[in-house]
Tab-separated table of C-alpha atoms and ligand atoms in Angstrom:
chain	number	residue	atom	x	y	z
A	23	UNK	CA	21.331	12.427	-47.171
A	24	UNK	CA	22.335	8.674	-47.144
A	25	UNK	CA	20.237	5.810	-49.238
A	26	UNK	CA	17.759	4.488	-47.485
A	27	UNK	CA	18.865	0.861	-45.842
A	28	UNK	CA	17.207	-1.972	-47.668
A	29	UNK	CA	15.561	-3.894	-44.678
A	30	UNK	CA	13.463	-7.596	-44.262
A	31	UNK	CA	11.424	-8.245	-40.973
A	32	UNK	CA	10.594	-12.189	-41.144
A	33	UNK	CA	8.184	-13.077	-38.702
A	34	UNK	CA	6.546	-9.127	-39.028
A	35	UNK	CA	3.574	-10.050	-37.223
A	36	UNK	CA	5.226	-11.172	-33.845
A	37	UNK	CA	6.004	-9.527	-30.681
A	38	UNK	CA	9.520	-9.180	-32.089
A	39	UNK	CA	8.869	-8.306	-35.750
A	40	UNK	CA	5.791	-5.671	-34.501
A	41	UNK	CA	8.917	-4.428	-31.891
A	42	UNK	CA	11.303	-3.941	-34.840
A	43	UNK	CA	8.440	-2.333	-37.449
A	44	UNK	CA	7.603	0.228	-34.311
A	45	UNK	CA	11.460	1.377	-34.844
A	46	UNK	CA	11.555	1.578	-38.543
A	47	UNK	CA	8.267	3.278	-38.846
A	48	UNK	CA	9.191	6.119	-37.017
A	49	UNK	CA	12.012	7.333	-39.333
A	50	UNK	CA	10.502	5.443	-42.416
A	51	UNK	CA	12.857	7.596	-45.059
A	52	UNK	CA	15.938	6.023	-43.564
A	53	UNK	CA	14.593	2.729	-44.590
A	54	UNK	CA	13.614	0.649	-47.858
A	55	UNK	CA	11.498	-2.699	-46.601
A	56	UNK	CA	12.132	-5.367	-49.441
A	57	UNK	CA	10.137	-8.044	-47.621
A	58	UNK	CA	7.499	-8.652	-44.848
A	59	UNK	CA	6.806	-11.768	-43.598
A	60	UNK	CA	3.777	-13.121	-41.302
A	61	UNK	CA	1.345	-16.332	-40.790
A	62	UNK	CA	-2.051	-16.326	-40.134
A	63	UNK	CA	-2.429	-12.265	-39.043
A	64	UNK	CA	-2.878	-11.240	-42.700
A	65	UNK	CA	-4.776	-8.101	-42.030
A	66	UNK	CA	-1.788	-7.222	-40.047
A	67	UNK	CA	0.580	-8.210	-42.223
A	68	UNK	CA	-1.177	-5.991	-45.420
A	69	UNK	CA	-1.672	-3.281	-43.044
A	70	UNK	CA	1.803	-3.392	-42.588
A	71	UNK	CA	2.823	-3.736	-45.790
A	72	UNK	CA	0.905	-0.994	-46.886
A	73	UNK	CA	2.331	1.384	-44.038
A	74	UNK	CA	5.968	0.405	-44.687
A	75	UNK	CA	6.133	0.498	-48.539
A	76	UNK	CA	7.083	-2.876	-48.272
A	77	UNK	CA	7.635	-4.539	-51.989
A	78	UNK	CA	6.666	-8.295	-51.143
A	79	UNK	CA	4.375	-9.338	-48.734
A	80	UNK	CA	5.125	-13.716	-47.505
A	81	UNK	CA	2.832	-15.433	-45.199
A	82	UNK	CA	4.294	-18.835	-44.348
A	83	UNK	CA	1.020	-20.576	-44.789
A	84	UNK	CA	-0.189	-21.669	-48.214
A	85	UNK	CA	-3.713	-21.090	-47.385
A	86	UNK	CA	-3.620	-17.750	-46.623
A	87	UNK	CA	-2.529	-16.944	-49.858
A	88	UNK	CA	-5.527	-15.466	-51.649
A	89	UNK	CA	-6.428	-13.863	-48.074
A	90	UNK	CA	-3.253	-11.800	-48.537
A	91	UNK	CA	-3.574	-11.741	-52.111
A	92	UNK	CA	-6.935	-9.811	-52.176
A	93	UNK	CA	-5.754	-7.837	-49.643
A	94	UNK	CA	-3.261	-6.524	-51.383
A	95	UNK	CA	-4.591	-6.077	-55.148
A	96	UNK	CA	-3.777	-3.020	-56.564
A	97	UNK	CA	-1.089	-2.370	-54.279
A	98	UNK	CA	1.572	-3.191	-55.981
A	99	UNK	CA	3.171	-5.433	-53.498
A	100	UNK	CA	4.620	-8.676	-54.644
A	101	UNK	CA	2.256	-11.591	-52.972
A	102	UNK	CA	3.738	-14.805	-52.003
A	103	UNK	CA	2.829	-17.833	-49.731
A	104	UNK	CA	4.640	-20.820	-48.185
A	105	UNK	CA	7.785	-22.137	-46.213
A	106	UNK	CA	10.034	-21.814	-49.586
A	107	UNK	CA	8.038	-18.353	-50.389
A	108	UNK	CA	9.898	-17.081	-46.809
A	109	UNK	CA	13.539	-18.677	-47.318
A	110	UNK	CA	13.354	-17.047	-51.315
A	111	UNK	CA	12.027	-12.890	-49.729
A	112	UNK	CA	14.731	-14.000	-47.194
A	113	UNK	CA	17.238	-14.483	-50.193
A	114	UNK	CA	16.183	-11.009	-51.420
A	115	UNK	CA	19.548	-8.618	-51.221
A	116	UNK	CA	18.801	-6.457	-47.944
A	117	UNK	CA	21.041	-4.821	-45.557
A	118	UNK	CA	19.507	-5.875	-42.419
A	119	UNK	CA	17.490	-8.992	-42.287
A	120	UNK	CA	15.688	-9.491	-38.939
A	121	UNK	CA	14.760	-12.958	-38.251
A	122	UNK	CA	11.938	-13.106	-35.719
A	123	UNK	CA	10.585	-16.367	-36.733
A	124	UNK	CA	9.379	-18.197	-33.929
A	125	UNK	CA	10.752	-22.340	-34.108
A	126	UNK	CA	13.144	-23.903	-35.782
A	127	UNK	CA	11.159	-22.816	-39.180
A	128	UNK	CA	13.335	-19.750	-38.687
A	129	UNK	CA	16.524	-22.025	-39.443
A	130	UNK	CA	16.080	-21.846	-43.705
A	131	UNK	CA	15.499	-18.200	-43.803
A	132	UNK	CA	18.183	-17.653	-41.507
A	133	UNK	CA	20.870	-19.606	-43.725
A	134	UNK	CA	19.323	-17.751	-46.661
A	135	UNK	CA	20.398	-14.247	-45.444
A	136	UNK	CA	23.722	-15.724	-44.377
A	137	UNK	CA	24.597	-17.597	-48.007
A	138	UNK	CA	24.083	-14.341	-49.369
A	139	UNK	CA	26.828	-12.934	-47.141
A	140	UNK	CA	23.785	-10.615	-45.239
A	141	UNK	CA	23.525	-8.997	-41.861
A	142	UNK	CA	21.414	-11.188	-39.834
A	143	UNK	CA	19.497	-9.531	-36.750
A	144	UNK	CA	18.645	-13.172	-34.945
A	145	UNK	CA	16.123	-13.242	-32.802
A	146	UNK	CA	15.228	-16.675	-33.656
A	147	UNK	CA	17.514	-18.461	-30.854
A	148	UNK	CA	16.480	-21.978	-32.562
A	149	UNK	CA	18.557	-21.163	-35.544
A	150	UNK	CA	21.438	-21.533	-33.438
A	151	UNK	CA	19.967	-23.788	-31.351
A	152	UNK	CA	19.286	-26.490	-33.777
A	153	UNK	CA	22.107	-25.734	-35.917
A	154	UNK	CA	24.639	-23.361	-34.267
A	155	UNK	CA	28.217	-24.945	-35.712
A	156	UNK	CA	26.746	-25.118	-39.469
A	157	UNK	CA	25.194	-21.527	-38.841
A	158	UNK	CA	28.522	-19.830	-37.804
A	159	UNK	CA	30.508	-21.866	-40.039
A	160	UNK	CA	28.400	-20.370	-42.989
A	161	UNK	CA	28.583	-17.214	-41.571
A	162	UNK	CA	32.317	-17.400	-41.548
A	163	UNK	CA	32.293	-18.396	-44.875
A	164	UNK	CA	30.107	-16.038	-46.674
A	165	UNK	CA	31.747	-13.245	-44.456
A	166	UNK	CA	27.799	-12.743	-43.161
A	167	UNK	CA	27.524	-10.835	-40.152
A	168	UNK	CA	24.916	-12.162	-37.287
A	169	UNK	CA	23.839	-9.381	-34.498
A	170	UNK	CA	22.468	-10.978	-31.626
A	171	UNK	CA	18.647	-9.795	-30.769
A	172	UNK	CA	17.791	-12.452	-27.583
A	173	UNK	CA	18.143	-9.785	-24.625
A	174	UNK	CA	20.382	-11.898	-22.897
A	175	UNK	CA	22.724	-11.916	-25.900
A	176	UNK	CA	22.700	-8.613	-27.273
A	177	UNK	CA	23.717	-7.641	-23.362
A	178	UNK	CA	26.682	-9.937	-23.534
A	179	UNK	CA	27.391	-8.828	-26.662
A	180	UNK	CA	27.312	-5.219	-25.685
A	181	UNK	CA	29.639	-6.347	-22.695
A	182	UNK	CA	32.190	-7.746	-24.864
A	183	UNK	CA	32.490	-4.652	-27.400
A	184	UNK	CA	35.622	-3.620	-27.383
A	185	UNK	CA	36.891	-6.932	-25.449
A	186	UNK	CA	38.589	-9.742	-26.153
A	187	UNK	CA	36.291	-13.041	-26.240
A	188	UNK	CA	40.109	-14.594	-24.866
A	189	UNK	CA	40.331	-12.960	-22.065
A	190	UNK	CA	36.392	-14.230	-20.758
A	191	UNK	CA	36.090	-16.537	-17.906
A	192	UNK	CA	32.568	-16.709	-17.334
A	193	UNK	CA	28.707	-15.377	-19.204
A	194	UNK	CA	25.612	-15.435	-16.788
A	195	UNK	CA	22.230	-14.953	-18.370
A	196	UNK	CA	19.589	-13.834	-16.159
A	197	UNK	CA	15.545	-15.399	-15.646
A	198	UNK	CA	12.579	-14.087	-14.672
A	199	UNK	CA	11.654	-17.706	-13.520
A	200	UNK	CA	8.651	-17.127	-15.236
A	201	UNK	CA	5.132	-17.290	-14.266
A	202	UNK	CA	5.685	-20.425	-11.945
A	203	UNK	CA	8.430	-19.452	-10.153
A	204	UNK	CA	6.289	-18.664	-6.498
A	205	UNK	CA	3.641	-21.498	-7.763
A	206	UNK	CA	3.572	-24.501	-4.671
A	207	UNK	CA	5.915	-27.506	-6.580
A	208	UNK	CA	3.030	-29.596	-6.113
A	209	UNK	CA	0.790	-28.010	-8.461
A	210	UNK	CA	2.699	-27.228	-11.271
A	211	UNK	CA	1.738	-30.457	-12.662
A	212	UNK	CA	-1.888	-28.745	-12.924
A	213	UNK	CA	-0.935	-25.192	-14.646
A	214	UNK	CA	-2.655	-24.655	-17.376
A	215	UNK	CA	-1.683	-23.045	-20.633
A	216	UNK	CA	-3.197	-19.768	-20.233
A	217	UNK	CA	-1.417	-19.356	-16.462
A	218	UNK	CA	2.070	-20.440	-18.095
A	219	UNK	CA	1.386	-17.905	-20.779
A	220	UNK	CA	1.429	-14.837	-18.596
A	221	UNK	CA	5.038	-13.231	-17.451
A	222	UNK	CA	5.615	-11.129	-15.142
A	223	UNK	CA	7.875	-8.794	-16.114
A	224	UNK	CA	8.400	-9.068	-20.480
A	225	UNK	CA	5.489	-8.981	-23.433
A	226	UNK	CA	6.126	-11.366	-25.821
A	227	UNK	CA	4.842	-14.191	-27.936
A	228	UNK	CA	2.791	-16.953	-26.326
A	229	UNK	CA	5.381	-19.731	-26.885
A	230	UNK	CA	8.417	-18.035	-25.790
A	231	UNK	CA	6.442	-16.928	-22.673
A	232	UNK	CA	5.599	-20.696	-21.806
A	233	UNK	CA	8.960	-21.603	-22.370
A	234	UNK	CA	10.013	-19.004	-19.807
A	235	UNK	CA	7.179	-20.518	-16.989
A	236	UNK	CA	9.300	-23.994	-18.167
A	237	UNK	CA	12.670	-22.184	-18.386
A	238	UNK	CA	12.739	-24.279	-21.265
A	239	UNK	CA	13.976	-20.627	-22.921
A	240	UNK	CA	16.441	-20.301	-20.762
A	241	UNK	CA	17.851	-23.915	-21.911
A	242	UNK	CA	17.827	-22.794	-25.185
A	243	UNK	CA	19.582	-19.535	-24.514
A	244	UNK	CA	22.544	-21.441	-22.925
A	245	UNK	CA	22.948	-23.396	-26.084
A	246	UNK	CA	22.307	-20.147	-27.765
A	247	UNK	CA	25.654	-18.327	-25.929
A	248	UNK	CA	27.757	-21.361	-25.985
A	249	UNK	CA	26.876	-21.531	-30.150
A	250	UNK	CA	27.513	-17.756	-30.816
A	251	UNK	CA	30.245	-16.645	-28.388
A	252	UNK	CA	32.022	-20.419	-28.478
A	253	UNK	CA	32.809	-20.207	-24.501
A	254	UNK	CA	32.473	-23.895	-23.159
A	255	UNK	CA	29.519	-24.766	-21.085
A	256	UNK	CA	30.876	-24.669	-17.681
A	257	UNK	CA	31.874	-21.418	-18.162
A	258	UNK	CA	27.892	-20.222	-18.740
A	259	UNK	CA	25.500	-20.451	-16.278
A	260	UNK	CA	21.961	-18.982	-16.051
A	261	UNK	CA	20.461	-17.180	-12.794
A	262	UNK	CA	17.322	-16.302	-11.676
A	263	UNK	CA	16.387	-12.383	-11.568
A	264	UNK	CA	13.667	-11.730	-10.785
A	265	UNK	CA	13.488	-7.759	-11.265
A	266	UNK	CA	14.548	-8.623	-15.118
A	267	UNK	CA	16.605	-5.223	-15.267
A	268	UNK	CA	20.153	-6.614	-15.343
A	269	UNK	CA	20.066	-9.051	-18.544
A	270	UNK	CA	23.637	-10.649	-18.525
A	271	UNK	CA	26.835	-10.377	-16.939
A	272	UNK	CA	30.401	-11.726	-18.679
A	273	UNK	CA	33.448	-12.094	-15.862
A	274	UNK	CA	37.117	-10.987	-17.331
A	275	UNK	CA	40.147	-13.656	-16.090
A	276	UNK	CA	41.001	-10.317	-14.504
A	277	UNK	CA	38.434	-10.712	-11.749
A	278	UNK	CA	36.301	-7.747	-13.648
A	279	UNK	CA	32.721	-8.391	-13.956
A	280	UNK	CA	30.933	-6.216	-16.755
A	281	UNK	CA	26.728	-6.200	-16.696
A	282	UNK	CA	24.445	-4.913	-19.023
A	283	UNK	CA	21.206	-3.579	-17.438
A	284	UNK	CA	18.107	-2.026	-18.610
A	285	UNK	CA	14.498	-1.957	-18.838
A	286	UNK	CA	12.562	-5.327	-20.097
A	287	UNK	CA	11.689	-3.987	-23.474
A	288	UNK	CA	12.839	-5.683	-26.597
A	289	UNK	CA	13.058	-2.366	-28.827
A	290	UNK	CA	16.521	-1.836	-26.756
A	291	UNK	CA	18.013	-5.194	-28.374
A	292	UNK	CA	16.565	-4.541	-32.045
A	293	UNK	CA	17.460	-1.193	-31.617
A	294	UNK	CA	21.121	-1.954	-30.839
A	295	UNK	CA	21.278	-4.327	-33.842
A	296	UNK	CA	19.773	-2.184	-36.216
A	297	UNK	CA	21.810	0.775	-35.748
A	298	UNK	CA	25.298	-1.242	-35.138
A	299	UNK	CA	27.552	-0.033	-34.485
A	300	UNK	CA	26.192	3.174	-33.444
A	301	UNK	CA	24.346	3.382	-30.741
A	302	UNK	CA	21.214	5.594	-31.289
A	303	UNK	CA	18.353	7.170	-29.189
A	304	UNK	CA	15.580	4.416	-28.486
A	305	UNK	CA	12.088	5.218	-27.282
A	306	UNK	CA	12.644	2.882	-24.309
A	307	UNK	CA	12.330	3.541	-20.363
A	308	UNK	CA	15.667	4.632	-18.636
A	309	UNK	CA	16.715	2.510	-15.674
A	310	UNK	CA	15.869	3.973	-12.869
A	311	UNK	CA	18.026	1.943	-10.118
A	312	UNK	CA	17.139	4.070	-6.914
A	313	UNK	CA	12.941	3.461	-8.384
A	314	UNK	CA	13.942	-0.379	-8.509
A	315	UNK	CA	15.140	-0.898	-4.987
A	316	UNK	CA	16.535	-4.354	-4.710
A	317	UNK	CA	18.316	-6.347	-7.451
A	318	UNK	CA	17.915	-9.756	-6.712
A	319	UNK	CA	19.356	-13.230	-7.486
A	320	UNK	CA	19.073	-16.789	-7.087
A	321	UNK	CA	20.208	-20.432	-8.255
A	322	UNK	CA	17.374	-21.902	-10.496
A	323	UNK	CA	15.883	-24.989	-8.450
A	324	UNK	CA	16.689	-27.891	-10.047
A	325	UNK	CA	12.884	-29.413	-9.367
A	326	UNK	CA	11.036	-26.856	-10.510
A	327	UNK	CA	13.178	-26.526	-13.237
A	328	UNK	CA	14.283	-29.249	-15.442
A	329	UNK	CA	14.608	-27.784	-18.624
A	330	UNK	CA	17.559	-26.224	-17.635
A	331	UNK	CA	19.872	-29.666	-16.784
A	332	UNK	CA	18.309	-30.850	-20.818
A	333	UNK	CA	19.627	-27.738	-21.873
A	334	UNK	CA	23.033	-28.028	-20.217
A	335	UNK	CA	23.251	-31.681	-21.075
A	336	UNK	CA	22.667	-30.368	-25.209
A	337	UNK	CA	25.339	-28.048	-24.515
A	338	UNK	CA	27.848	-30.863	-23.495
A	339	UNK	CA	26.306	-33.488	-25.965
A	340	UNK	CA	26.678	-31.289	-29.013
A	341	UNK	CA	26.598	-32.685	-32.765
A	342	UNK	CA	22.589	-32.986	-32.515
A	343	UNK	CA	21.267	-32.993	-29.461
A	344	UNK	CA	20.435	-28.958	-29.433
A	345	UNK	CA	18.290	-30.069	-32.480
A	346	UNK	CA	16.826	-33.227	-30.903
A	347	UNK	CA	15.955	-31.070	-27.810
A	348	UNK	CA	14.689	-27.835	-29.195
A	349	UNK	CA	12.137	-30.231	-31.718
A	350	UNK	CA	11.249	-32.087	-28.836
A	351	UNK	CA	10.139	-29.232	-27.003
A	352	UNK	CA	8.730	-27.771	-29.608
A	353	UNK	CA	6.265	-31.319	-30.409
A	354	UNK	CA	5.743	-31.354	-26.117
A	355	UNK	CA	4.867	-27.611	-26.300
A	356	UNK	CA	2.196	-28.315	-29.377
A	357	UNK	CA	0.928	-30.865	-27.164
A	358	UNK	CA	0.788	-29.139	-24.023
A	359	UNK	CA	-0.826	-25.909	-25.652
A	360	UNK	CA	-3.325	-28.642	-26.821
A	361	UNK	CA	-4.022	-30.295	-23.480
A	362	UNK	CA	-2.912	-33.525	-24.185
A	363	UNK	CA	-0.413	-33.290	-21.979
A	364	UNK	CA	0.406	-31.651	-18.704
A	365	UNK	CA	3.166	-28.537	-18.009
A	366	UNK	CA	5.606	-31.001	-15.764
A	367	UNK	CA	4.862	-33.980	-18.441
A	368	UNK	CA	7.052	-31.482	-21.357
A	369	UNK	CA	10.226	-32.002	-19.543
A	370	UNK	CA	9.708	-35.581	-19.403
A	371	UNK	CA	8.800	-35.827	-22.982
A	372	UNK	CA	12.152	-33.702	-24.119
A	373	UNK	CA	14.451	-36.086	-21.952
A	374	UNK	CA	12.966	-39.344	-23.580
A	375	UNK	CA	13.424	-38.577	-27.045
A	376	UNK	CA	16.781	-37.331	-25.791
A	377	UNK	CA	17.605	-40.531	-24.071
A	378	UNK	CA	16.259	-42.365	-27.534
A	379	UNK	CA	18.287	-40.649	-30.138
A	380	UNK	CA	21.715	-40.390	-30.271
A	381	UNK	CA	23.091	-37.000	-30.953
A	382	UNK	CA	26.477	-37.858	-32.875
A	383	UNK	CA	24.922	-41.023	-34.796
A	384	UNK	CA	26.450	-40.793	-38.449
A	385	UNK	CA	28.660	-37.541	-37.353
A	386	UNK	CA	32.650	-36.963	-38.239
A	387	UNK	CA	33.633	-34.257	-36.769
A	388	UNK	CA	32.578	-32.020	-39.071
A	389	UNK	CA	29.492	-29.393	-38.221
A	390	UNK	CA	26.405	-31.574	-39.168
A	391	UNK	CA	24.962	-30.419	-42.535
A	392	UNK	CA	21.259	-29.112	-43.067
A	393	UNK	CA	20.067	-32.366	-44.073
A	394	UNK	CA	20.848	-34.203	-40.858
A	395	UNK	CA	19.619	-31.396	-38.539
A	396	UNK	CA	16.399	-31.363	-40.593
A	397	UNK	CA	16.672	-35.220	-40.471
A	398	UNK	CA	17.045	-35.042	-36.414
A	399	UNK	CA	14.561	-32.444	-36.188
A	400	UNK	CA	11.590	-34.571	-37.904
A	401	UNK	CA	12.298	-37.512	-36.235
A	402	UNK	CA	12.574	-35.938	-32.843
A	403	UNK	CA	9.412	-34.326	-32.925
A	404	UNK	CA	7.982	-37.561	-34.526
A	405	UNK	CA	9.281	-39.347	-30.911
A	406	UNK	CA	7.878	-36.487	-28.724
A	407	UNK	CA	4.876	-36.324	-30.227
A	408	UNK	CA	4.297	-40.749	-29.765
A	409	UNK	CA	5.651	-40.434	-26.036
A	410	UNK	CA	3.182	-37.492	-25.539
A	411	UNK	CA	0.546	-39.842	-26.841
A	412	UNK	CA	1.350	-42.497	-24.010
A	413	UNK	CA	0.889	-40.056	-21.149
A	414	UNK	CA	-2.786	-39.554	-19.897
A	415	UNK	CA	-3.635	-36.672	-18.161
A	416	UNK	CA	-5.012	-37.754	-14.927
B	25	NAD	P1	5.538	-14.593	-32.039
B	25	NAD	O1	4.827	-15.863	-31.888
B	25	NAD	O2	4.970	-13.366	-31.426
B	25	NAD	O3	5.758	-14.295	-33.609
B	25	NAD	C1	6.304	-15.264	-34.455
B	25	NAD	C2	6.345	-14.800	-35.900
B	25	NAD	O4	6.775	-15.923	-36.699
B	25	NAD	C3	5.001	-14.369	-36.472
B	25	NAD	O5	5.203	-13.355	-37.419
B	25	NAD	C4	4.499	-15.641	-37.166
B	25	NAD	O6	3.601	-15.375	-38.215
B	25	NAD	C5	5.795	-16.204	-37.701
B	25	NAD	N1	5.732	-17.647	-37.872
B	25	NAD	C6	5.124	-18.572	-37.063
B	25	NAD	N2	5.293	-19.812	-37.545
B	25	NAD	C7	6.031	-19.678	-38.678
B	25	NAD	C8	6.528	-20.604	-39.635
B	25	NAD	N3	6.283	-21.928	-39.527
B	25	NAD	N4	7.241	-20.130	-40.680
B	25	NAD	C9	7.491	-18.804	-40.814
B	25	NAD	N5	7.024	-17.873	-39.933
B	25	NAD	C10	6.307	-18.310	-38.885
B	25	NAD	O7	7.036	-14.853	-31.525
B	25	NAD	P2	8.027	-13.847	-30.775
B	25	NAD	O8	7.725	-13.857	-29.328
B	25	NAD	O9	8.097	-12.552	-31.519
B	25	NAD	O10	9.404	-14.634	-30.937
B	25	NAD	C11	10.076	-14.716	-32.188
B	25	NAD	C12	11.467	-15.298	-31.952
B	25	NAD	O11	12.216	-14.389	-31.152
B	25	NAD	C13	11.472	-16.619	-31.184
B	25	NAD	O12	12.546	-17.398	-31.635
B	25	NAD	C14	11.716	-16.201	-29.755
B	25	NAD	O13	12.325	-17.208	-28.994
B	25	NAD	C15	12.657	-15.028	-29.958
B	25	NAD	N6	12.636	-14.033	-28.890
B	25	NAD	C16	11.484	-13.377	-28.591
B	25	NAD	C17	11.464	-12.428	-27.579
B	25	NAD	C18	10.214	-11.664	-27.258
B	25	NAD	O14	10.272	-10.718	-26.486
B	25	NAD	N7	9.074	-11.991	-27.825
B	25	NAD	C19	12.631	-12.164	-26.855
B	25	NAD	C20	13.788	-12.859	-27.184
B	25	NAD	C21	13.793	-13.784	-28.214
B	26	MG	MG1	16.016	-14.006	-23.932
């Protein structure tokens, strides 16, 4: 019998990290969890902890600490709390690290597993997002390894084994369109949180499912492929699909188009990077094409969805305007959640703290280091959060 594999699931307690600790649990000898990570769910996050064998438990939040703490006396398992307490159980040695963080407060972990030269399961799209040339470029470095987890780019990913990235002319990610997309233009401005948090065809976390109604995802997941496979961006488009069962297509120079289909269940993806390179049986639905009747597809509309001309226009901008958009959105999507603004006001608020800040200001050519993404980060969020402020909700 092989060791165990030493494994860490930051961000445990998500949709993603609940999706990748429903895998591991069901052959638990084959595993060895050095670290569990969480927030505010700390019954989950013990209960987890417990189950798994885990030896250190992290919630991100300070004062959840003795929560955790008490919850776990007599355990055994390590106890820790706070943003530094996640980037040092992500420094742990491990051979799989999944990141499935939600924000760009999955960025430090994520350079943590890399600078030890770890395998990095990334589901945390801002990591690349914010930081995508410093991220590879320590990757490449440390000789790290990073598995894509986002559906759309473990598909492409899967398209391209065996291929040469050279011989690529175009990647297409697919959309949902989200909850919105059959919602009358005109009253989009009036959606409220709990309607954009509703998809129709994938479960996952509240914010991510927001940013799907906004497509604001899918702007990030452009950034995300042209970061991690290094095509340029008119060679990536996105499309909406609405039957979410084909997840990405890559075009060959040969004419050849390769897709990668399946059902909408995020165990496939983790699945796929945690057993890389072999492909093992997954308790997920088989596609069923003749069940699924028509496959349909369509150009986003540019009205309804404006997220995705910010996200192609951080794409072109590079240096720091992934980072100045993805804190943006993340400040609009606070304030939205919070109903200070409106769902149609968070595009607006993202493209004037991108028209305010300059995304090479200060940059050689060089990949910008940590502490001007961190730099960009604050002060974009500082911006979206004052021009938030300024817009009443009628
Ligand atoms: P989620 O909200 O369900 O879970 C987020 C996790 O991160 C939780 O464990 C939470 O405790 C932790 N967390 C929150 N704030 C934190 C902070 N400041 N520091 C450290 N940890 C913190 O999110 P999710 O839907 O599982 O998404 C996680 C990531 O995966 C996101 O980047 C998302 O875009 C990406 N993703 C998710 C899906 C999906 O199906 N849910 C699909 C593709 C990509
Ligand atoms: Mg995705």
């Amino acid at each position: 019998m092989n060791d165990p594999r030493r494994v860490s699931v930051l961000g445990a307690t998500g949709s993603v990290g609940q999706g990748t600790l429903d895998l591991i649990a069901r052959t638990p000898k084959d595993y060895e969890v050095v670290a569990l990570t969480g927030g505010r769910n700390i019954d989950r996050l013990a209960d987890d902890a417990i189950r798994l064998g885990a030896r250190l438990a992290v919630t991100c939040f300070d004062d959840c600490y003795q929560d955790l703490a008490a919850r776990l006396s007599s355990t055994g398992i390590e106890v820790a709390a706070g943003a530094e307490a996640v980037a040092d159980a992500a420094a742990r040695p491990a051979d799989w690290t999944m990141s499935a963080i939600v924000g760009s407060a999955g960025l430090l972990p994520g350079l943590a597993v890399l600078e030890r030269g770890g395998t990095l399961a990334l589901a945390n799209k801002e990591t690349l997002v914010a930081a995508g040339p410093l991220v590879m470029a320590t990757a490449a470095r440390t000789g790290a390894r990073i598995l894509p987890v986002d559906s759309e780019h473990s598909a492409i990913f899967q398209c391209l084994r065996g291929e040469d990235i050279a011989s690529v002319e175009r990647i297409t990610v697919t959309a949902s369109g989200g909850a919105f997309r059959d919602r009358p233009l005109d009253t989009l401005a009036d959606a409220t949180p709990e309607e954009a948090a509703t998809h129709p065809n994938w479960d996952m976390g509240q914010r991510i499912t927001i940013d799907s109604a906004s497509m604001f995802n899918k702007a990030l997941e452009l950034i995300e492929a042209h970061e991690f496979f290094g095509l340029p961006p008119d060679r990536i488009d996105a499309v909406i699909h609405p039957e979410s069962l084909v997840h990405a297509l890559v075009t060959f120079r040969d004419g050849g188009t390769i897709a990668h289909l399946g059902a909408p269940d995020m165990r496939h993806a983790i699945g796929h990077a945690l057993h890389w390179p072999d492909r093992r049986v997954l308790p997920v639905d088989r596609l069923d094409l003749v069940a699924a009747g028509a496959l349909t597809f369509a150009v986003p509309d540019p009205f309804r969805y404006p997220a995705l001309a910010l996200g192609r226009r951080a794409m072109e901008e590079g240096g720091l305007s992934g980072a100045i958009l993805n804190a943006a959105k993340e400040a609009a999507l606070d304030a939205f959640v919070a109903r200070r603004i409106g769902f149609t006001d968070m595009a607006l608020v993202v493209e004037r703290v991108m028209d305010t800040m300059s995304p090479r200001a200060g940059l050689d050519d060089a990949a910008p280091s940590l502490d001007v993404v961190l730099a960009a980060d604050a002060e974009a969020r500082t911006r979206a959060a004052g021009i938030a402020t300024t817009i009443t909700r009628g």
